[in-house]
């Protein structure tokens, strides 16, 4: 068991051994809960857990697969359109 102290700014230093054991680095965000008179810290996950099927649905393309040549043509056309719009400004 380790002891820490609350600063005048309301900060508590988490001992290095605990930070290292949990791979907690500076700048990490935590959810702070009070439960039954205790404080609970849980690392905030950067993204919510998502099923693969749901994540793939955001791609939006439902057509047949494109060849590399077709993709290259599409990218080149989009770049041409973007460049022509920027030249008009």
PDB file of N, CA and C in Angstrom:
ATOM      1  N   UNK A   1       0.848  -1.173   0.000  1.00  0.00           N
ATOM      2  CA  UNK A   1       0.000   0.000   0.000  1.00  0.00           C
ATOM      3  C   UNK A   1       0.894   1.236   0.000  1.00  0.00           C
ATOM      4  N   UNK A   2       0.506   2.211  -0.811  1.00  0.00           N
ATOM      5  CA  UNK A   2       1.257   3.463  -0.891  1.00  0.00           C
ATOM      6  C   UNK A   2       0.367   4.603  -0.416  1.00  0.00           C
ATOM      7  N   UNK A   3       0.987   5.671   0.024  1.00  0.00           N
ATOM      8  CA  UNK A   3       0.253   6.839   0.515  1.00  0.00           C
ATOM      9  C   UNK A   3       0.586   8.019  -0.380  1.00  0.00           C
ATOM     10  N   UNK A   4      -0.437   8.804  -0.709  1.00  0.00           N
ATOM     11  CA  UNK A   4      -0.238  10.011  -1.508  1.00  0.00           C
ATOM     12  C   UNK A   4      -0.979  11.150  -0.835  1.00  0.00           C
ATOM     13  N   UNK A   5      -0.821  12.335  -1.336  1.00  0.00           N
ATOM     14  CA  UNK A   5      -1.388  13.510  -0.679  1.00  0.00           C
ATOM     15  C   UNK A   5      -2.147  14.347  -1.705  1.00  0.00           C
ATOM     16  N   UNK A   6      -3.229  14.969  -1.283  1.00  0.00           N
ATOM     17  CA  UNK A   6      -4.022  15.872  -2.118  1.00  0.00           C
ATOM     18  C   UNK A   6      -3.374  17.251  -2.090  1.00  0.00           C
ATOM     19  N   UNK A   7      -3.091  17.812  -3.272  1.00  0.00           N
ATOM     20  CA  UNK A   7      -2.457  19.137  -3.340  1.00  0.00           C
ATOM     21  C   UNK A   7      -3.505  20.236  -3.170  1.00  0.00           C
ATOM     22  N   UNK A   8      -3.029  21.469  -3.034  1.00  0.00           N
ATOM     23  CA  UNK A   8      -3.945  22.610  -2.894  1.00  0.00           C
ATOM     24  C   UNK A   8      -4.754  22.832  -4.163  1.00  0.00           C
ATOM     25  N   UNK A   9      -4.291  22.270  -5.289  1.00  0.00           N
ATOM     26  CA  UNK A   9      -5.016  22.376  -6.561  1.00  0.00           C
ATOM     27  C   UNK A   9      -5.954  21.188  -6.786  1.00  0.00           C
ATOM     28  N   UNK A  10      -6.058  20.310  -5.801  1.00  0.00           N
ATOM     29  CA  UNK A  10      -6.945  19.160  -5.929  1.00  0.00           C
ATOM     30  C   UNK A  10      -6.322  17.996  -6.683  1.00  0.00           C
ATOM     31  N   UNK A  11      -5.005  18.003  -6.837  1.00  0.00           N
ATOM     32  CA  UNK A  11      -4.325  16.946  -7.585  1.00  0.00           C
ATOM     33  C   UNK A  11      -3.812  15.867  -6.640  1.00  0.00           C
ATOM     34  N   UNK A  12      -3.878  14.625  -7.123  1.00  0.00           N
ATOM     35  CA  UNK A  12      -3.332  13.490  -6.389  1.00  0.00           C
ATOM     36  C   UNK A  12      -2.317  12.818  -7.297  1.00  0.00           C
ATOM     37  N   UNK A  13      -1.138  12.559  -6.778  1.00  0.00           N
ATOM     38  CA  UNK A  13      -0.118  11.868  -7.566  1.00  0.00           C
ATOM     39  C   UNK A  13      -0.327  10.371  -7.404  1.00  0.00           C
ATOM     40  N   UNK A  14      -0.466   9.691  -8.542  1.00  0.00           N
ATOM     41  CA  UNK A  14      -0.573   8.236  -8.522  1.00  0.00           C
ATOM     42  C   UNK A  14       0.854   7.698  -8.495  1.00  0.00           C
ATOM     43  N   UNK A  15       1.191   6.865  -7.521  1.00  0.00           N
ATOM     44  CA  UNK A  15       2.561   6.369  -7.414  1.00  0.00           C
ATOM     45  C   UNK A  15       3.053   5.719  -8.711  1.00  0.00           C
ATOM     46  N   UNK A  16       4.351   5.906  -8.975  1.00  0.00           N
ATOM     47  CA  UNK A  16       4.959   5.430 -10.217  1.00  0.00           C
ATOM     48  C   UNK A  16       4.783   3.924 -10.408  1.00  0.00           C
ATOM     49  N   UNK A  17       4.869   3.163  -9.337  1.00  0.00           N
ATOM     50  CA  UNK A  17       4.730   1.704  -9.468  1.00  0.00           C
ATOM     51  C   UNK A  17       3.353   1.326 -10.001  1.00  0.00           C
ATOM     52  N   UNK A  18       2.333   2.043  -9.569  1.00  0.00           N
ATOM     53  CA  UNK A  18       0.967   1.767 -10.040  1.00  0.00           C
ATOM     54  C   UNK A  18       0.810   2.219 -11.484  1.00  0.00           C
ATOM     55  N   UNK A  19       1.325   3.425 -11.820  1.00  0.00           N
ATOM     56  CA  UNK A  19       1.247   3.911 -13.206  1.00  0.00           C
ATOM     57  C   UNK A  19       1.951   2.953 -14.153  1.00  0.00           C
ATOM     58  N   UNK A  20       3.120   2.478 -13.760  1.00  0.00           N
ATOM     59  CA  UNK A  20       3.884   1.564 -14.617  1.00  0.00           C
ATOM     60  C   UNK A  20       3.161   0.230 -14.779  1.00  0.00           C
ATOM     61  N   UNK A  21       2.601  -0.284 -13.701  1.00  0.00           N
ATOM     62  CA  UNK A  21       1.908  -1.576 -13.761  1.00  0.00           C
ATOM     63  C   UNK A  21       0.706  -1.532 -14.695  1.00  0.00           C
ATOM     64  N   UNK A  22       0.057  -0.365 -14.786  1.00  0.00           N
ATOM     65  CA  UNK A  22      -1.137  -0.230 -15.627  1.00  0.00           C
ATOM     66  C   UNK A  22      -0.848   0.440 -16.972  1.00  0.00           C
ATOM     67  N   UNK A  23       0.418   0.803 -17.212  1.00  0.00           N
ATOM     68  CA  UNK A  23       0.827   1.484 -18.452  1.00  0.00           C
ATOM     69  C   UNK A  23       0.081   2.812 -18.621  1.00  0.00           C
ATOM     70  N   UNK A  24      -0.052   3.554 -17.520  1.00  0.00           N
ATOM     71  CA  UNK A  24      -0.691   4.857 -17.553  1.00  0.00           C
ATOM     72  C   UNK A  24       0.381   5.913 -17.781  1.00  0.00           C
ATOM     73  N   UNK A  25       0.209   6.715 -18.828  1.00  0.00           N
ATOM     74  CA  UNK A  25       1.183   7.744 -19.173  1.00  0.00           C
ATOM     75  C   UNK A  25       0.603   9.135 -18.935  1.00  0.00           C
ATOM     76  N   UNK A  26       1.479  10.122 -18.880  1.00  0.00           N
ATOM     77  CA  UNK A  26       1.054  11.511 -18.698  1.00  0.00           C
ATOM     78  C   UNK A  26       0.077  11.899 -19.800  1.00  0.00           C
ATOM     79  N   UNK A  27      -0.959  12.609 -19.436  1.00  0.00           N
ATOM     80  CA  UNK A  27      -1.941  13.065 -20.412  1.00  0.00           C
ATOM     81  C   UNK A  27      -3.132  12.137 -20.572  1.00  0.00           C
ATOM     82  N   UNK A  28      -3.050  10.920 -20.006  1.00  0.00           N
ATOM     83  CA  UNK A  28      -4.198  10.009 -20.107  1.00  0.00           C
ATOM     84  C   UNK A  28      -5.393  10.614 -19.381  1.00  0.00           C
ATOM     85  N   UNK A  29      -6.581  10.309 -19.878  1.00  0.00           N
ATOM     86  CA  UNK A  29      -7.799  10.789 -19.232  1.00  0.00           C
ATOM     87  C   UNK A  29      -8.462   9.629 -18.505  1.00  0.00           C
ATOM     88  N   UNK A  30      -9.104   9.960 -17.391  1.00  0.00           N
ATOM     89  CA  UNK A  30      -9.743   8.953 -16.559  1.00  0.00           C
ATOM     90  C   UNK A  30     -11.174   9.357 -16.246  1.00  0.00           C
ATOM     91  N   UNK A  31     -12.000   8.370 -16.072  1.00  0.00           N
ATOM     92  CA  UNK A  31     -13.341   8.577 -15.532  1.00  0.00           C
ATOM     93  C   UNK A  31     -13.186   8.468 -14.018  1.00  0.00           C
ATOM     94  N   UNK A  32     -13.698   9.449 -13.284  1.00  0.00           N
ATOM     95  CA  UNK A  32     -13.598   9.442 -11.825  1.00  0.00           C
ATOM     96  C   UNK A  32     -14.999   9.238 -11.269  1.00  0.00           C
ATOM     97  N   UNK A  33     -15.149   8.190 -10.474  1.00  0.00           N
ATOM     98  CA  UNK A  33     -16.448   7.888  -9.866  1.00  0.00           C
ATOM     99  C   UNK A  33     -16.293   7.829  -8.354  1.00  0.00           C
ATOM    100  N   UNK A  34     -17.349   8.216  -7.678  1.00  0.00           N
ATOM    101  CA  UNK A  34     -17.393   8.015  -6.235  1.00  0.00           C
ATOM    102  C   UNK A  34     -18.403   6.912  -5.967  1.00  0.00           C
ATOM    103  N   UNK A  35     -17.960   5.889  -5.264  1.00  0.00           N
ATOM    104  CA  UNK A  35     -18.842   4.766  -4.982  1.00  0.00           C
ATOM    105  C   UNK A  35     -18.587   4.279  -3.552  1.00  0.00           C
ATOM    106  N   UNK A  36     -19.610   4.309  -2.749  1.00  0.00           N
ATOM    107  CA  UNK A  36     -19.526   3.857  -1.353  1.00  0.00           C
ATOM    108  C   UNK A  36     -18.389   4.540  -0.588  1.00  0.00           C
ATOM    109  N   UNK A  37     -18.214   5.837  -0.826  1.00  0.00           N
ATOM    110  CA  UNK A  37     -17.186   6.590  -0.123  1.00  0.00           C
ATOM    111  C   UNK A  37     -15.781   6.411  -0.673  1.00  0.00           C
ATOM    112  N   UNK A  38     -15.640   5.689  -1.777  1.00  0.00           N
ATOM    113  CA  UNK A  38     -14.329   5.474  -2.401  1.00  0.00           C
ATOM    114  C   UNK A  38     -14.281   6.140  -3.765  1.00  0.00           C
ATOM    115  N   UNK A  39     -13.082   6.539  -4.185  1.00  0.00           N
ATOM    116  CA  UNK A  39     -12.890   7.067  -5.533  1.00  0.00           C
ATOM    117  C   UNK A  39     -12.418   5.936  -6.430  1.00  0.00           C
ATOM    118  N   UNK A  40     -12.997   5.865  -7.603  1.00  0.00           N
ATOM    119  CA  UNK A  40     -12.618   4.851  -8.580  1.00  0.00           C
ATOM    120  C   UNK A  40     -12.148   5.571  -9.835  1.00  0.00           C
ATOM    121  N   UNK A  41     -10.950   5.229 -10.305  1.00  0.00           N
ATOM    122  CA  UNK A  41     -10.399   5.778 -11.542  1.00  0.00           C
ATOM    123  C   UNK A  41     -10.435   4.696 -12.603  1.00  0.00           C
ATOM    124  N   UNK A  42     -11.009   5.037 -13.745  1.00  0.00           N
ATOM    125  CA  UNK A  42     -11.008   4.111 -14.883  1.00  0.00           C
ATOM    126  C   UNK A  42     -10.478   4.860 -16.092  1.00  0.00           C
ATOM    127  N   UNK A  43      -9.477   4.297 -16.784  1.00  0.00           N
ATOM    128  CA  UNK A  43      -8.971   4.971 -17.979  1.00  0.00           C
ATOM    129  C   UNK A  43     -10.087   5.165 -18.994  1.00  0.00           C
ATOM    130  N   UNK A  44     -10.123   6.344 -19.583  1.00  0.00           N
ATOM    131  CA  UNK A  44     -11.109   6.642 -20.613  1.00  0.00           C
ATOM    132  C   UNK A  44     -10.621   6.024 -21.914  1.00  0.00           C
ATOM    133  N   UNK A  45     -11.431   5.168 -22.502  1.00  0.00           N
ATOM    134  CA  UNK A  45     -11.046   4.540 -23.758  1.00  0.00           C
ATOM    135  C   UNK A  45     -11.212   5.557 -24.884  1.00  0.00           C
ATOM    136  N   UNK A  46     -10.239   5.632 -25.821  1.00  0.00           N
ATOM    137  CA  UNK A  46     -10.321   6.641 -26.873  1.00  0.00           C
ATOM    138  C   UNK A  46     -11.513   6.457 -27.802  1.00  0.00           C
ATOM    139  N   UNK A  47     -11.936   5.229 -28.012  1.00  0.00           N
ATOM    140  CA  UNK A  47     -13.064   4.955 -28.894  1.00  0.00           C
ATOM    141  C   UNK A  47     -13.944   3.900 -28.243  1.00  0.00           C
ATOM    142  N   UNK A  48     -15.251   4.004 -28.404  1.00  0.00           N
ATOM    143  CA  UNK A  48     -16.116   2.969 -27.854  1.00  0.00           C
ATOM    144  C   UNK A  48     -15.904   1.647 -28.587  1.00  0.00           C
ATOM    145  N   UNK A  49     -16.109   0.559 -27.882  1.00  0.00           N
ATOM    146  CA  UNK A  49     -15.986  -0.758 -28.498  1.00  0.00           C
ATOM    147  C   UNK A  49     -17.070  -0.904 -29.555  1.00  0.00           C
ATOM    148  N   UNK A  50     -16.692  -1.360 -30.740  1.00  0.00           N
ATOM    149  CA  UNK A  50     -17.617  -1.483 -31.865  1.00  0.00           C
ATOM    150  C   UNK A  50     -17.467  -2.853 -32.501  1.00  0.00           C
ATOM    151  N   UNK A  51     -18.573  -3.418 -32.912  1.00  0.00           N
ATOM    152  CA  UNK A  51     -18.513  -4.691 -33.643  1.00  0.00           C
ATOM    153  C   UNK A  51     -17.994  -4.426 -35.048  1.00  0.00           C
ATOM    154  N   UNK A  52     -17.276  -5.381 -35.611  1.00  0.00           N
ATOM    155  CA  UNK A  52     -16.683  -5.238 -36.931  1.00  0.00           C
ATOM    156  C   UNK A  52     -17.739  -4.904 -37.981  1.00  0.00           C
ATOM    157  N   UNK A  53     -18.871  -5.578 -37.926  1.00  0.00           N
ATOM    158  CA  UNK A  53     -19.921  -5.353 -38.921  1.00  0.00           C
ATOM    159  C   UNK A  53     -20.402  -3.903 -38.896  1.00  0.00           C
ATOM    160  N   UNK A  54     -20.500  -3.342 -37.705  1.00  0.00           N
ATOM    161  CA  UNK A  54     -20.966  -1.963 -37.590  1.00  0.00           C
ATOM    162  C   UNK A  54     -19.919  -0.987 -38.131  1.00  0.00           C
ATOM    163  N   UNK A  55     -18.650  -1.244 -37.863  1.00  0.00           N
ATOM    164  CA  UNK A  55     -17.586  -0.379 -38.351  1.00  0.00           C
ATOM    165  C   UNK A  55     -17.455  -0.427 -39.859  1.00  0.00           C
ATOM    166  N   UNK A  56     -17.613  -1.597 -40.442  1.00  0.00           N
ATOM    167  CA  UNK A  56     -17.506  -1.722 -41.891  1.00  0.00           C
ATOM    168  C   UNK A  56     -18.663  -1.028 -42.593  1.00  0.00           C
ATOM    169  N   UNK A  57     -19.779  -0.899 -41.914  1.00  0.00           N
ATOM    170  CA  UNK A  57     -20.930  -0.245 -42.516  1.00  0.00           C
ATOM    171  C   UNK A  57     -20.693   1.220 -42.821  1.00  0.00           C
ATOM    172  N   UNK A  58     -19.718   1.831 -42.184  1.00  0.00           N
ATOM    173  CA  UNK A  58     -19.467   3.261 -42.420  1.00  0.00           C
ATOM    174  C   UNK A  58     -18.772   3.501 -43.750  1.00  0.00           C
ATOM    175  N   UNK A  59     -18.283   2.442 -44.405  1.00  0.00           N
ATOM    176  CA  UNK A  59     -17.607   2.627 -45.683  1.00  0.00           C
ATOM    177  C   UNK A  59     -18.578   3.062 -46.760  1.00  0.00           C
ATOM    178  N   UNK A  60     -19.814   2.577 -46.708  1.00  0.00           N
ATOM    179  CA  UNK A  60     -20.859   3.075 -47.588  1.00  0.00           C
ATOM    180  C   UNK A  60     -20.897   2.518 -48.993  1.00  0.00           C
ATOM    181  N   UNK A  61     -19.825   1.934 -49.509  1.00  0.00           N
ATOM    182  CA  UNK A  61     -19.828   1.455 -50.891  1.00  0.00           C
ATOM    183  C   UNK A  61     -20.474   0.080 -50.955  1.00  0.00           C
ATOM    184  N   UNK A  62     -21.481  -0.066 -51.808  1.00  0.00           N
ATOM    185  CA  UNK A  62     -22.212  -1.326 -51.928  1.00  0.00           C
ATOM    186  C   UNK A  62     -22.028  -1.985 -53.288  1.00  0.00           C
ATOM    187  N   UNK A  63     -21.284  -1.370 -54.189  1.00  0.00           N
ATOM    188  CA  UNK A  63     -21.130  -1.879 -55.549  1.00  0.00           C
ATOM    189  C   UNK A  63     -20.125  -3.012 -55.645  1.00  0.00           C
ATOM    190  N   UNK A  64     -19.821  -3.374 -56.878  1.00  0.00           N
ATOM    191  CA  UNK A  64     -18.852  -4.445 -57.119  1.00  0.00           C
ATOM    192  C   UNK A  64     -17.439  -3.932 -56.825  1.00  0.00           C
ATOM    193  N   UNK A  65     -16.508  -4.844 -56.523  1.00  0.00           N
ATOM    194  CA  UNK A  65     -15.137  -4.425 -56.223  1.00  0.00           C
ATOM    195  C   UNK A  65     -14.506  -3.690 -57.399  1.00  0.00           C
ATOM    196  N   UNK A  66     -13.683  -2.702 -57.099  1.00  0.00           N
ATOM    197  CA  UNK A  66     -12.985  -1.925 -58.121  1.00  0.00           C
ATOM    198  C   UNK A  66     -11.556  -2.441 -58.253  1.00  0.00           C
ATOM    199  N   UNK A  67     -11.025  -2.375 -59.476  1.00  0.00           N
ATOM    200  CA  UNK A  67      -9.630  -2.753 -59.703  1.00  0.00           C
ATOM    201  C   UNK A  67      -8.729  -1.603 -59.259  1.00  0.00           C
ATOM    202  N   UNK A  68      -7.450  -1.878 -59.130  1.00  0.00           N
ATOM    203  CA  UNK A  68      -6.509  -0.816 -58.768  1.00  0.00           C
ATOM    204  C   UNK A  68      -6.509   0.296 -59.810  1.00  0.00           C
ATOM    205  N   UNK A  69      -6.625  -0.072 -61.070  1.00  0.00           N
ATOM    206  CA  UNK A  69      -6.648   0.929 -62.140  1.00  0.00           C
ATOM    207  C   UNK A  69      -7.866   1.838 -62.003  1.00  0.00           C
ATOM    208  N   UNK A  70      -9.029   1.236 -61.713  1.00  0.00           N
ATOM    209  CA  UNK A  70     -10.247   2.038 -61.542  1.00  0.00           C
ATOM    210  C   UNK A  70     -10.113   2.978 -60.340  1.00  0.00           C
ATOM    211  N   UNK A  71      -9.512   2.475 -59.258  1.00  0.00           N
ATOM    212  CA  UNK A  71      -9.315   3.327 -58.083  1.00  0.00           C
ATOM    213  C   UNK A  71      -8.358   4.467 -58.402  1.00  0.00           C
ATOM    214  N   UNK A  72      -7.266   4.163 -59.113  1.00  0.00           N
ATOM    215  CA  UNK A  72      -6.311   5.212 -59.499  1.00  0.00           C
ATOM    216  C   UNK A  72      -6.980   6.281 -60.356  1.00  0.00           C
ATOM    217  N   UNK A  73      -7.830   5.852 -61.309  1.00  0.00           N
ATOM    218  CA  UNK A  73      -8.545   6.811 -62.160  1.00  0.00           C
ATOM    219  C   UNK A  73      -9.456   7.704 -61.318  1.00  0.00           C
ATOM    220  N   UNK A  74     -10.180   7.094 -60.386  1.00  0.00           N
ATOM    221  CA  UNK A  74     -11.085   7.856 -59.521  1.00  0.00           C
ATOM    222  C   UNK A  74     -10.345   8.867 -58.660  1.00  0.00           C
ATOM    223  N   UNK A  75      -9.208   8.453 -58.117  1.00  0.00           N
ATOM    224  CA  UNK A  75      -8.405   9.362 -57.291  1.00  0.00           C
ATOM    225  C   UNK A  75      -7.881  10.514 -58.135  1.00  0.00           C
ATOM    226  N   UNK A  76      -7.367  10.187 -59.324  1.00  0.00           N
ATOM    227  CA  UNK A  76      -6.832  11.226 -60.214  1.00  0.00           C
ATOM    228  C   UNK A  76      -7.916  12.227 -60.591  1.00  0.00           C
ATOM    229  N   UNK A  77      -9.115  11.743 -60.890  1.00  0.00           N
ATOM    230  CA  UNK A  77     -10.221  12.635 -61.256  1.00  0.00           C
ATOM    231  C   UNK A  77     -10.601  13.538 -60.080  1.00  0.00           C
ATOM    232  N   UNK A  78     -10.663  12.978 -58.886  1.00  0.00           N
ATOM    233  CA  UNK A  78     -10.984  13.790 -57.706  1.00  0.00           C
ATOM    234  C   UNK A  78      -9.934  14.864 -57.473  1.00  0.00           C
ATOM    235  N   UNK A  79      -8.659  14.506 -57.665  1.00  0.00           N
ATOM    236  CA  UNK A  79      -7.592  15.495 -57.508  1.00  0.00           C
ATOM    237  C   UNK A  79      -7.704  16.604 -58.544  1.00  0.00           C
ATOM    238  N   UNK A  80      -8.011  16.234 -59.788  1.00  0.00           N
ATOM    239  CA  UNK A  80      -8.185  17.247 -60.842  1.00  0.00           C
ATOM    240  C   UNK A  80      -9.301  18.220 -60.470  1.00  0.00           C
ATOM    241  N   UNK A  81     -10.422  17.678 -59.997  1.00  0.00           N
ATOM    242  CA  UNK A  81     -11.546  18.534 -59.609  1.00  0.00           C
ATOM    243  C   UNK A  81     -11.159  19.452 -58.450  1.00  0.00           C
ATOM    244  N   UNK A  82     -10.461  18.902 -57.478  1.00  0.00           N
ATOM    245  CA  UNK A  82     -10.040  19.692 -56.315  1.00  0.00           C
ATOM    246  C   UNK A  82      -9.088  20.803 -56.740  1.00  0.00           C
ATOM    247  N   UNK A  83      -8.115  20.476 -57.583  1.00  0.00           N
ATOM    248  CA  UNK A  83      -7.150  21.474 -58.045  1.00  0.00           C
ATOM    249  C   UNK A  83      -7.822  22.561 -58.882  1.00  0.00           C
ATOM    250  N   UNK A  84      -8.777  22.159 -59.718  1.00  0.00           N
ATOM    251  CA  UNK A  84      -9.433  23.174 -60.554  1.00  0.00           C
ATOM    252  C   UNK A  84     -10.272  24.120 -59.693  1.00  0.00           C
ATOM    253  N   UNK A  85     -10.890  23.620 -58.633  1.00  0.00           N
ATOM    254  CA  UNK A  85     -11.649  24.482 -57.722  1.00  0.00           C
ATOM    255  C   UNK A  85     -10.722  25.452 -57.008  1.00  0.00           C
ATOM    256  N   UNK A  86      -9.545  24.967 -56.594  1.00  0.00           N
ATOM    257  CA  UNK A  86      -8.591  25.828 -55.881  1.00  0.00           C
ATOM    258  C   UNK A  86      -8.016  26.902 -56.787  1.00  0.00           C
ATOM    259  N   UNK A  87      -7.846  26.608 -58.070  1.00  0.00           N
ATOM    260  CA  UNK A  87      -7.304  27.599 -59.005  1.00  0.00           C
ATOM    261  C   UNK A  87      -8.288  28.742 -59.231  1.00  0.00           C
ATOM    262  N   UNK A  88      -9.589  28.453 -59.134  1.00  0.00           N
ATOM    263  CA  UNK A  88     -10.622  29.464 -59.373  1.00  0.00           C
ATOM    264  C   UNK A  88     -10.731  30.453 -58.217  1.00  0.00           C
ATOM    265  N   UNK A  89     -10.181  30.137 -57.080  1.00  0.00           N
ATOM    266  CA  UNK A  89     -10.297  31.010 -55.896  1.00  0.00           C
ATOM    267  C   UNK A  89      -9.475  32.217 -56.001  1.00  0.00           C
TER     268      UNK A  89
END
